[in-house]
């Protein structure tokens, strides 16, 4: 019987996806998106450009009752995620309320944040961080919509 050989990156992706399985589609990277990230050179500096729109009332995927609005739930997430970003070797380049749309569709975003990582491994590391994983539920509850673009530098 041939032995089954697995690739360490594939195992890492599978562990992350299992850890975040309770979060709805569109709130975490898909397998294809993780594969794309894993395919980047380890020498590439990467940035995530995050566009966030908050819910009027937070909705937790585990069904818990809450009186929090989306902005308040997101505050619970950011109270932990900034330190996790630092532990993963990253930092914020910018976090701001959008001033408006200059070109393109007038999408309504409540917050834009740009985080930079030394390399793609930093993004894997933040998703593997236990404190980040525990606070991520607040991000999911907070957001009505999000768009996260990956850029390499």
PDB file of C-alpha atoms in Angstrom:
ATOM      1  CA  UNK A   1       0.000   0.000   0.000  1.00  0.00           C
ATOM      2  CA  UNK A   2       1.600   3.319  -1.024  1.00  0.00           C
ATOM      3  CA  UNK A   3       2.086   5.829   1.745  1.00  0.00           C
ATOM      4  CA  UNK A   4       0.252   9.097   1.476  1.00  0.00           C
ATOM      5  CA  UNK A   5       2.655  12.020   1.248  1.00  0.00           C
ATOM      6  CA  UNK A   6       1.379  15.394   2.335  1.00  0.00           C
ATOM      7  CA  UNK A   7       2.990  18.752   1.801  1.00  0.00           C
ATOM      8  CA  UNK A   8       3.670  20.841   4.943  1.00  0.00           C
ATOM      9  CA  UNK A   9       2.050  23.922   3.367  1.00  0.00           C
ATOM     10  CA  UNK A  10      -1.065  21.921   2.508  1.00  0.00           C
ATOM     11  CA  UNK A  11      -1.225  20.668   6.098  1.00  0.00           C
ATOM     12  CA  UNK A  12      -0.821  24.224   7.382  1.00  0.00           C
ATOM     13  CA  UNK A  13      -3.628  25.490   5.147  1.00  0.00           C
ATOM     14  CA  UNK A  14      -5.884  22.603   6.206  1.00  0.00           C
ATOM     15  CA  UNK A  15      -5.271  23.350   9.910  1.00  0.00           C
ATOM     16  CA  UNK A  16      -6.081  27.042   9.441  1.00  0.00           C
ATOM     17  CA  UNK A  17      -9.219  26.304   7.438  1.00  0.00           C
ATOM     18  CA  UNK A  18     -10.391  23.846  10.092  1.00  0.00           C
ATOM     19  CA  UNK A  19      -9.733  26.381  12.869  1.00  0.00           C
ATOM     20  CA  UNK A  20     -11.869  29.007  11.083  1.00  0.00           C
ATOM     21  CA  UNK A  21     -14.551  26.641   9.749  1.00  0.00           C
ATOM     22  CA  UNK A  22     -17.300  28.231  11.902  1.00  0.00           C
ATOM     23  CA  UNK A  23     -16.929  31.524  10.044  1.00  0.00           C
ATOM     24  CA  UNK A  24     -19.192  32.060   7.021  1.00  0.00           C
ATOM     25  CA  UNK A  25     -17.943  31.978   3.461  1.00  0.00           C
ATOM     26  CA  UNK A  26     -16.486  35.318   2.468  1.00  0.00           C
ATOM     27  CA  UNK A  27     -15.192  36.147   5.942  1.00  0.00           C
ATOM     28  CA  UNK A  28     -11.987  34.080   5.682  1.00  0.00           C
ATOM     29  CA  UNK A  29      -9.718  33.099   2.775  1.00  0.00           C
ATOM     30  CA  UNK A  30     -10.781  30.199   0.569  1.00  0.00           C
ATOM     31  CA  UNK A  31      -8.504  27.241  -0.194  1.00  0.00           C
ATOM     32  CA  UNK A  32      -7.647  28.810  -3.563  1.00  0.00           C
ATOM     33  CA  UNK A  33      -6.759  32.097  -1.869  1.00  0.00           C
ATOM     34  CA  UNK A  34      -4.531  30.341   0.672  1.00  0.00           C
ATOM     35  CA  UNK A  35      -2.850  28.456  -2.186  1.00  0.00           C
ATOM     36  CA  UNK A  36      -2.229  31.740  -4.006  1.00  0.00           C
ATOM     37  CA  UNK A  37      -0.645  33.208  -0.853  1.00  0.00           C
ATOM     38  CA  UNK A  38       1.498  30.089  -0.367  1.00  0.00           C
ATOM     39  CA  UNK A  39       2.732  30.416  -3.948  1.00  0.00           C
ATOM     40  CA  UNK A  40       4.245  33.849  -3.373  1.00  0.00           C
ATOM     41  CA  UNK A  41       8.011  34.093  -2.881  1.00  0.00           C
ATOM     42  CA  UNK A  42       9.086  34.072   0.774  1.00  0.00           C
ATOM     43  CA  UNK A  43      11.087  37.225   0.012  1.00  0.00           C
ATOM     44  CA  UNK A  44       7.999  39.233  -1.001  1.00  0.00           C
ATOM     45  CA  UNK A  45       6.869  41.976   1.357  1.00  0.00           C
ATOM     46  CA  UNK A  46       3.071  41.831   1.371  1.00  0.00           C
ATOM     47  CA  UNK A  47       0.315  44.240   2.297  1.00  0.00           C
ATOM     48  CA  UNK A  48      -3.374  43.653   2.896  1.00  0.00           C
ATOM     49  CA  UNK A  49      -5.683  46.497   1.925  1.00  0.00           C
ATOM     50  CA  UNK A  50      -8.854  46.023   3.979  1.00  0.00           C
ATOM     51  CA  UNK A  51     -12.179  47.718   3.248  1.00  0.00           C
ATOM     52  CA  UNK A  52     -14.775  47.235   5.987  1.00  0.00           C
ATOM     53  CA  UNK A  53     -18.499  47.991   6.231  1.00  0.00           C
ATOM     54  CA  UNK A  54     -20.034  47.528   9.679  1.00  0.00           C
ATOM     55  CA  UNK A  55     -23.386  45.967  10.514  1.00  0.00           C
ATOM     56  CA  UNK A  56     -25.943  48.040  12.370  1.00  0.00           C
ATOM     57  CA  UNK A  57     -26.151  45.195  14.905  1.00  0.00           C
ATOM     58  CA  UNK A  58     -23.404  42.588  15.366  1.00  0.00           C
ATOM     59  CA  UNK A  59     -24.364  39.046  14.319  1.00  0.00           C
ATOM     60  CA  UNK A  60     -22.254  36.279  15.822  1.00  0.00           C
ATOM     61  CA  UNK A  61     -21.887  33.043  13.823  1.00  0.00           C
ATOM     62  CA  UNK A  62     -22.339  31.017  17.019  1.00  0.00           C
ATOM     63  CA  UNK A  63     -25.765  32.601  17.541  1.00  0.00           C
ATOM     64  CA  UNK A  64     -24.975  34.389  20.812  1.00  0.00           C
ATOM     65  CA  UNK A  65     -27.232  37.266  21.764  1.00  0.00           C
ATOM     66  CA  UNK A  66     -25.647  40.708  21.728  1.00  0.00           C
ATOM     67  CA  UNK A  67     -26.553  44.351  21.987  1.00  0.00           C
ATOM     68  CA  UNK A  68     -23.320  45.400  20.272  1.00  0.00           C
ATOM     69  CA  UNK A  69     -23.364  47.268  16.991  1.00  0.00           C
ATOM     70  CA  UNK A  70     -20.834  46.353  14.312  1.00  0.00           C
ATOM     71  CA  UNK A  71     -18.421  49.126  15.239  1.00  0.00           C
ATOM     72  CA  UNK A  72     -18.405  48.016  18.890  1.00  0.00           C
ATOM     73  CA  UNK A  73     -17.858  44.352  17.976  1.00  0.00           C
ATOM     74  CA  UNK A  74     -15.025  45.387  15.660  1.00  0.00           C
ATOM     75  CA  UNK A  75     -13.470  47.229  18.600  1.00  0.00           C
ATOM     76  CA  UNK A  76     -13.303  43.914  20.484  1.00  0.00           C
ATOM     77  CA  UNK A  77     -11.472  42.458  17.476  1.00  0.00           C
ATOM     78  CA  UNK A  78      -9.003  45.339  17.119  1.00  0.00           C
ATOM     79  CA  UNK A  79      -8.227  45.293  20.852  1.00  0.00           C
ATOM     80  CA  UNK A  80      -6.441  41.986  20.196  1.00  0.00           C
ATOM     81  CA  UNK A  81      -5.606  41.926  16.487  1.00  0.00           C
ATOM     82  CA  UNK A  82      -3.054  44.758  16.579  1.00  0.00           C
ATOM     83  CA  UNK A  83      -0.820  42.848  18.997  1.00  0.00           C
ATOM     84  CA  UNK A  84      -1.273  39.688  16.912  1.00  0.00           C
ATOM     85  CA  UNK A  85      -0.181  41.622  13.820  1.00  0.00           C
ATOM     86  CA  UNK A  86       2.979  42.705  15.654  1.00  0.00           C
ATOM     87  CA  UNK A  87       3.682  39.121  16.796  1.00  0.00           C
ATOM     88  CA  UNK A  88       3.354  38.026  13.148  1.00  0.00           C
ATOM     89  CA  UNK A  89       6.017  40.539  12.137  1.00  0.00           C
ATOM     90  CA  UNK A  90       3.598  43.056  10.682  1.00  0.00           C
ATOM     91  CA  UNK A  91       2.403  46.571  11.306  1.00  0.00           C
ATOM     92  CA  UNK A  92      -0.285  48.961  10.141  1.00  0.00           C
ATOM     93  CA  UNK A  93       0.667  51.421   7.423  1.00  0.00           C
ATOM     94  CA  UNK A  94      -2.666  53.190   7.743  1.00  0.00           C
ATOM     95  CA  UNK A  95      -6.103  52.954   9.321  1.00  0.00           C
ATOM     96  CA  UNK A  96      -8.628  55.601   8.320  1.00  0.00           C
ATOM     97  CA  UNK A  97     -12.195  56.517   7.614  1.00  0.00           C
ATOM     98  CA  UNK A  98     -12.490  56.760   3.821  1.00  0.00           C
ATOM     99  CA  UNK A  99     -12.820  60.321   2.516  1.00  0.00           C
ATOM    100  CA  UNK A 100     -14.773  59.141  -0.542  1.00  0.00           C
ATOM    101  CA  UNK A 101     -14.386  57.424  -3.888  1.00  0.00           C
ATOM    102  CA  UNK A 102     -12.198  59.142  -6.446  1.00  0.00           C
ATOM    103  CA  UNK A 103     -12.580  56.631  -9.315  1.00  0.00           C
ATOM    104  CA  UNK A 104     -14.994  53.731  -9.754  1.00  0.00           C
ATOM    105  CA  UNK A 105     -18.128  52.568  -8.011  1.00  0.00           C
ATOM    106  CA  UNK A 106     -19.113  54.552  -4.958  1.00  0.00           C
ATOM    107  CA  UNK A 107     -18.896  51.632  -2.530  1.00  0.00           C
ATOM    108  CA  UNK A 108     -19.725  52.642   1.011  1.00  0.00           C
ATOM    109  CA  UNK A 109     -16.936  51.581   3.368  1.00  0.00           C
ATOM    110  CA  UNK A 110     -16.732  52.555   7.025  1.00  0.00           C
ATOM    111  CA  UNK A 111     -13.032  51.871   7.521  1.00  0.00           C
ATOM    112  CA  UNK A 112      -9.933  51.203   5.420  1.00  0.00           C
ATOM    113  CA  UNK A 113      -6.828  49.614   6.941  1.00  0.00           C
ATOM    114  CA  UNK A 114      -3.534  48.654   5.330  1.00  0.00           C
ATOM    115  CA  UNK A 115      -1.383  46.121   7.143  1.00  0.00           C
ATOM    116  CA  UNK A 116       2.110  45.200   5.974  1.00  0.00           C
ATOM    117  CA  UNK A 117       3.917  41.911   6.600  1.00  0.00           C
ATOM    118  CA  UNK A 118       7.596  41.083   6.068  1.00  0.00           C
ATOM    119  CA  UNK A 119       6.599  38.109   3.914  1.00  0.00           C
ATOM    120  CA  UNK A 120       3.609  35.842   3.180  1.00  0.00           C
ATOM    121  CA  UNK A 121       4.454  33.692   6.209  1.00  0.00           C
ATOM    122  CA  UNK A 122       3.329  36.568   8.424  1.00  0.00           C
ATOM    123  CA  UNK A 123      -0.234  36.218   7.157  1.00  0.00           C
ATOM    124  CA  UNK A 124      -0.175  32.501   7.893  1.00  0.00           C
ATOM    125  CA  UNK A 125       1.266  33.277  11.338  1.00  0.00           C
ATOM    126  CA  UNK A 126      -1.461  35.735  12.313  1.00  0.00           C
ATOM    127  CA  UNK A 127      -4.206  33.254  11.385  1.00  0.00           C
ATOM    128  CA  UNK A 128      -2.414  30.594  13.458  1.00  0.00           C
ATOM    129  CA  UNK A 129      -2.126  32.879  16.494  1.00  0.00           C
ATOM    130  CA  UNK A 130      -4.525  31.529  19.186  1.00  0.00           C
ATOM    131  CA  UNK A 131      -5.443  34.986  20.510  1.00  0.00           C
ATOM    132  CA  UNK A 132      -6.152  36.238  16.986  1.00  0.00           C
ATOM    133  CA  UNK A 133      -8.242  33.153  16.222  1.00  0.00           C
ATOM    134  CA  UNK A 134     -10.262  33.711  19.406  1.00  0.00           C
ATOM    135  CA  UNK A 135     -10.965  37.389  18.624  1.00  0.00           C
ATOM    136  CA  UNK A 136     -11.745  36.809  14.934  1.00  0.00           C
ATOM    137  CA  UNK A 137     -15.360  35.967  15.777  1.00  0.00           C
ATOM    138  CA  UNK A 138     -15.855  39.657  16.667  1.00  0.00           C
ATOM    139  CA  UNK A 139     -14.630  40.676  13.204  1.00  0.00           C
ATOM    140  CA  UNK A 140     -17.065  38.254  11.589  1.00  0.00           C
ATOM    141  CA  UNK A 141     -19.914  39.524  13.778  1.00  0.00           C
ATOM    142  CA  UNK A 142     -19.056  43.157  13.068  1.00  0.00           C
ATOM    143  CA  UNK A 143     -18.900  43.182   9.287  1.00  0.00           C
ATOM    144  CA  UNK A 144     -21.724  43.477   6.794  1.00  0.00           C
ATOM    145  CA  UNK A 145     -19.162  43.465   3.969  1.00  0.00           C
ATOM    146  CA  UNK A 146     -15.432  43.409   3.459  1.00  0.00           C
ATOM    147  CA  UNK A 147     -12.889  43.395   0.670  1.00  0.00           C
ATOM    148  CA  UNK A 148      -9.292  42.439   1.343  1.00  0.00           C
ATOM    149  CA  UNK A 149      -6.781  42.910  -1.465  1.00  0.00           C
ATOM    150  CA  UNK A 150      -3.332  41.338  -1.315  1.00  0.00           C
ATOM    151  CA  UNK A 151      -0.430  43.334  -2.745  1.00  0.00           C
ATOM    152  CA  UNK A 152       3.241  42.436  -3.018  1.00  0.00           C
ATOM    153  CA  UNK A 153       6.038  44.957  -2.831  1.00  0.00           C
TER     154      UNK A 153
END
